[in-house]
C-alpha atoms as one frame of an Amber mdcrd trajectory, in Angstrom:
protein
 -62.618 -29.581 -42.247 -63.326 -26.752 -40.242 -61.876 -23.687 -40.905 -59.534
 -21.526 -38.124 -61.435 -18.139 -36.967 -59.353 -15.160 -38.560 -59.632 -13.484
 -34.912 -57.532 -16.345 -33.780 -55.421 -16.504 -36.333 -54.462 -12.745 -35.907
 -53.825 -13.587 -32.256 -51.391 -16.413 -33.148 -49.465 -13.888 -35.201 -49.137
 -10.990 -32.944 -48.014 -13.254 -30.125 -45.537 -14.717 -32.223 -44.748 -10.992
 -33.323 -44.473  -9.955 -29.115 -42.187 -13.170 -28.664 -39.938 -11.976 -31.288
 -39.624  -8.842 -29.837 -38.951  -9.742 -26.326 -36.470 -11.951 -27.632 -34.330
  -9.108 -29.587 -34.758  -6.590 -26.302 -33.333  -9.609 -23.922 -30.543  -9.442
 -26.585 -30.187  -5.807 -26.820 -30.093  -5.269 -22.868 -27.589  -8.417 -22.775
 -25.246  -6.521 -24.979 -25.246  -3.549 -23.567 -24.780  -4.986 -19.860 -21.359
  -6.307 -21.162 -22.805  -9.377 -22.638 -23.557 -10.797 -19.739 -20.490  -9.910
 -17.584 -20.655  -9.975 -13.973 -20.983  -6.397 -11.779 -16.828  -6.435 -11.123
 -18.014  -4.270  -7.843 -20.177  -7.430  -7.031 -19.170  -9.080  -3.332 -16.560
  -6.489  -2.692 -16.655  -3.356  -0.450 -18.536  -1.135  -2.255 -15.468   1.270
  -2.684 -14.773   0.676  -6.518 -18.451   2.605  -7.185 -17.100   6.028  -4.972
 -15.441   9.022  -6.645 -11.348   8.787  -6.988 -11.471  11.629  -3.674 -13.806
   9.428  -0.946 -11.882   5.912  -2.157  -8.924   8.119  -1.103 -10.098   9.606
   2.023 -11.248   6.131   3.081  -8.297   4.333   2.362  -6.302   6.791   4.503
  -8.488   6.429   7.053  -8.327   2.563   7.011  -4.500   2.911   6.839  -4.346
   5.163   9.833  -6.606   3.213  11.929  -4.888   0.246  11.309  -2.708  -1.281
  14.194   0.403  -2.487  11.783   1.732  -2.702   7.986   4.309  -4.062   6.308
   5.719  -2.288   3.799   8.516  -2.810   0.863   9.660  -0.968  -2.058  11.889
   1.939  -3.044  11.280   5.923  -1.983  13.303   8.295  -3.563  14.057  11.222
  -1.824  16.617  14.422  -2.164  17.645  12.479  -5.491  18.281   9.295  -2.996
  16.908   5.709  -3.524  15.848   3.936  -0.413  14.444   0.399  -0.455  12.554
  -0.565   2.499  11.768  -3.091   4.327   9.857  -1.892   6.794   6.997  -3.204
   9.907   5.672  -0.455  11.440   3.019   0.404  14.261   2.068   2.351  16.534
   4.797   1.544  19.483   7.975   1.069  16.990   9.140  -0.602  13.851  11.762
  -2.326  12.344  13.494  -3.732   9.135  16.348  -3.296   6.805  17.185   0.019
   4.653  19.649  -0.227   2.011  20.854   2.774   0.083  24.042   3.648  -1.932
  25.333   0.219  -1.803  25.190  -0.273   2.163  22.415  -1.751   3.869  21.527
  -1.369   7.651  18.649  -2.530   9.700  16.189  -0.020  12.437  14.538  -0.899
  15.347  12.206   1.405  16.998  11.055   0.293  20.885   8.754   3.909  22.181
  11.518   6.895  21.756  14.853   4.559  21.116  16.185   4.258  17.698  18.834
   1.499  17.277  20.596   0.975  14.075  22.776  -2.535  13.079  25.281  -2.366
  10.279  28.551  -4.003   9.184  31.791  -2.756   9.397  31.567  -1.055   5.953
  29.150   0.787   6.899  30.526   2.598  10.154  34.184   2.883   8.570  32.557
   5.216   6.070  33.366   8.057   8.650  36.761   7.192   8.205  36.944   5.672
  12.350  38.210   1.948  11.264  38.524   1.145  15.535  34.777   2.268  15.703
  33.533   0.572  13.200  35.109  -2.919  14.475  33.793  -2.234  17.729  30.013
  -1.293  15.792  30.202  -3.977  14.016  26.660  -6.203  13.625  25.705  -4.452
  17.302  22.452  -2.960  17.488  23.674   1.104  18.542  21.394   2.777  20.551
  21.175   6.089  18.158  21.569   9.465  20.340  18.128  11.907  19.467  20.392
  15.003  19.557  22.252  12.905  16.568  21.459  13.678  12.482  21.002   9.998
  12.281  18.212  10.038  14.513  15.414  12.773  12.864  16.994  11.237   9.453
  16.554   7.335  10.090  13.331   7.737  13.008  11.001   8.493   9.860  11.704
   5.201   8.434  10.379   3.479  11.560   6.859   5.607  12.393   4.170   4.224
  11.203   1.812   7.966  11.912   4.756   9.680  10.387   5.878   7.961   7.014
   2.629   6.459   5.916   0.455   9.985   5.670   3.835  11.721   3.689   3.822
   8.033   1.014  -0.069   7.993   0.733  -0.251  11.518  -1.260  -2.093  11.173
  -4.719  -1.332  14.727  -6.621  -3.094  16.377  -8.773  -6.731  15.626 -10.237
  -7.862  12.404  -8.908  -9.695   9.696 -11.278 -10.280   5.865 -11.169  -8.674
   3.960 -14.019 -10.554   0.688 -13.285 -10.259  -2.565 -11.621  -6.945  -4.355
 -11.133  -5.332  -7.380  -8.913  -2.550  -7.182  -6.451  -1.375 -10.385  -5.006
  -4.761 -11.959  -5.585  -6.487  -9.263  -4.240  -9.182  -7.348  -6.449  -8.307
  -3.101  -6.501  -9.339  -0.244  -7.543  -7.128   2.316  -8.843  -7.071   5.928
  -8.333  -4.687   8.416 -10.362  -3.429  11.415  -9.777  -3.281  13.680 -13.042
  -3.650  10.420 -14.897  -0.439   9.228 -13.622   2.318  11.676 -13.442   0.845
  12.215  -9.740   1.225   8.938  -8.592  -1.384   5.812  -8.441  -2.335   4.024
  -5.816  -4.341   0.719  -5.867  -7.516   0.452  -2.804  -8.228  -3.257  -1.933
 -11.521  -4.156  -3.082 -11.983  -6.941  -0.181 -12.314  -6.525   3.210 -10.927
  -2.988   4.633 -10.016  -0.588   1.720  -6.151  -0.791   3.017  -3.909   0.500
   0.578  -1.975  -1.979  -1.471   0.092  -0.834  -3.718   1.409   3.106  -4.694
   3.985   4.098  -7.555   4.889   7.499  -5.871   4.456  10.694  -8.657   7.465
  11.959 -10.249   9.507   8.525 -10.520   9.631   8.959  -6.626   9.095   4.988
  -6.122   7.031   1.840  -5.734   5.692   0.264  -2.487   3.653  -2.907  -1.938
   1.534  -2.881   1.394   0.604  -6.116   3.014  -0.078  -7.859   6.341  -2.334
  -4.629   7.742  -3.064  -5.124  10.964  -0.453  -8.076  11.549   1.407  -7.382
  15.093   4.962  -8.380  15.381   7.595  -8.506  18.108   9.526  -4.695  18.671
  11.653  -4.968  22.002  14.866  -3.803  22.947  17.731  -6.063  21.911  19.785
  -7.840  24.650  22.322  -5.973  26.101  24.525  -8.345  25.217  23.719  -7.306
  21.083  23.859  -3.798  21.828  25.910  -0.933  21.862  25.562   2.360  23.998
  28.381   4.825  21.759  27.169   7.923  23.759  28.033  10.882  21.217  27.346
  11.423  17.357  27.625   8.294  15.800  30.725   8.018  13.397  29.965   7.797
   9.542  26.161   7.275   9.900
């Protein structure tokens, strides 16, 4: 028989000893990766792996530049709860606002505010032959009128969006979520108390969904960048009161 060189022998051993160790550091780098787990900023916008201030600043940006949102959800404001409804661009907006038990809906065509609410609603100034004549009518809502400054917000997409979008506080990111089947990222303010907002991962990093700081709400953002119809009703739907509007 003939005998195995030592030298080869040795060799044997410390490539078995190498292969180990390769093994156990493939191992080691597997479990500290997440064992294996996929990058969860992998395919999306990048914006998950930017500090809680630029995901911010560029969701604002994409929120501003973007031709139309829908939005829904409850602001509280003065100690009132609104829920909205709302569609809002650049030229107008429109959809339904309930609060303190009555509901009404906006339109917004350029400058002209029309409001359309029931009966109930209008007879709440106490003018019961107004309010039958108001009645489900789109009225054309003077600008020298209260109603106007206080329901025109509603409708303005460059006006209502920057004063919901406010994070307060120190800003962090508390990791990635899902809104409607969309991948986020959320951003804190404070750790919560100042409001969170979640920054779609996918596409444009629109805003999708914001709990407002200090119990002041929750709105869902969708359909960014979805146009929709905003013209003047027919005349035929519409009323012209003239003065202050009764009970509004």
């Amino acid at each position: 028989m003939t005998a195995i060189p030592q030298a080869h022998t040795w060799r044997t051993a410390r490539s078995a000893r190498v292969t180990a160790l390769c093994v156990l550091a493939v191992s080691a780098l597997t479990m500290l990766t997440g064992c294996g787990e996929e990058d969860p900023d992998a395919g999306t916008n990048g914006v998950g792996r930017l500090p809680a201030q630029k995901i911010q600043t560029k969701s604002r940006a994409a929120a501003d530049a973007a031709p139309a949102v829908h939005l829904a959800g409850t602001v509280v404001t003065g100690g009132v709860t609104f829920k909205l409804d709302m569609r809002l661009k650049s030229g107008g907006g429109s959809g339904s606002v309930t609060s303190k038990g009555s509901s009404f809906r906006l339109l917004r065509v350029g400058e002209q505010l029309f409001l359309k609410a029931d009966a109930a609603f209008w007879n709440h100034g106490g003018d019961t032959s107004a309010a039958g004549k108001l009645d489900g009518k789109y009225v054309k809502v003077p600008q020298e009128d209260p109603a106007y400054k206080k329901f025109s917000g509603f409708t303005e997409k460059d006006v209502l969006l920057p004063a919901l979008l406010t994070l307060h506080g120190k800003l962090a990111t508390v990791g990635h979520h899902e809104q409607a089947g969309t991948r986020t990222i959320r951003v804190t303010g404070d750790g919560g108390p100042g409001g969170t907002l979640d920054v779609s991962l996918e596409g444009k990093p629109y805003p999708l969904r914001l709990v407002r700081g200090g119990g002041a709400g929750t709105l869902i953002f969708s359909e960014w960048g979805k146009d929709f119809s905003a013209a003047e009703p027919d005349k035929s739907e519409t009323v012209d009161y003239g003065g202050q509007l009764p009970g509004a």
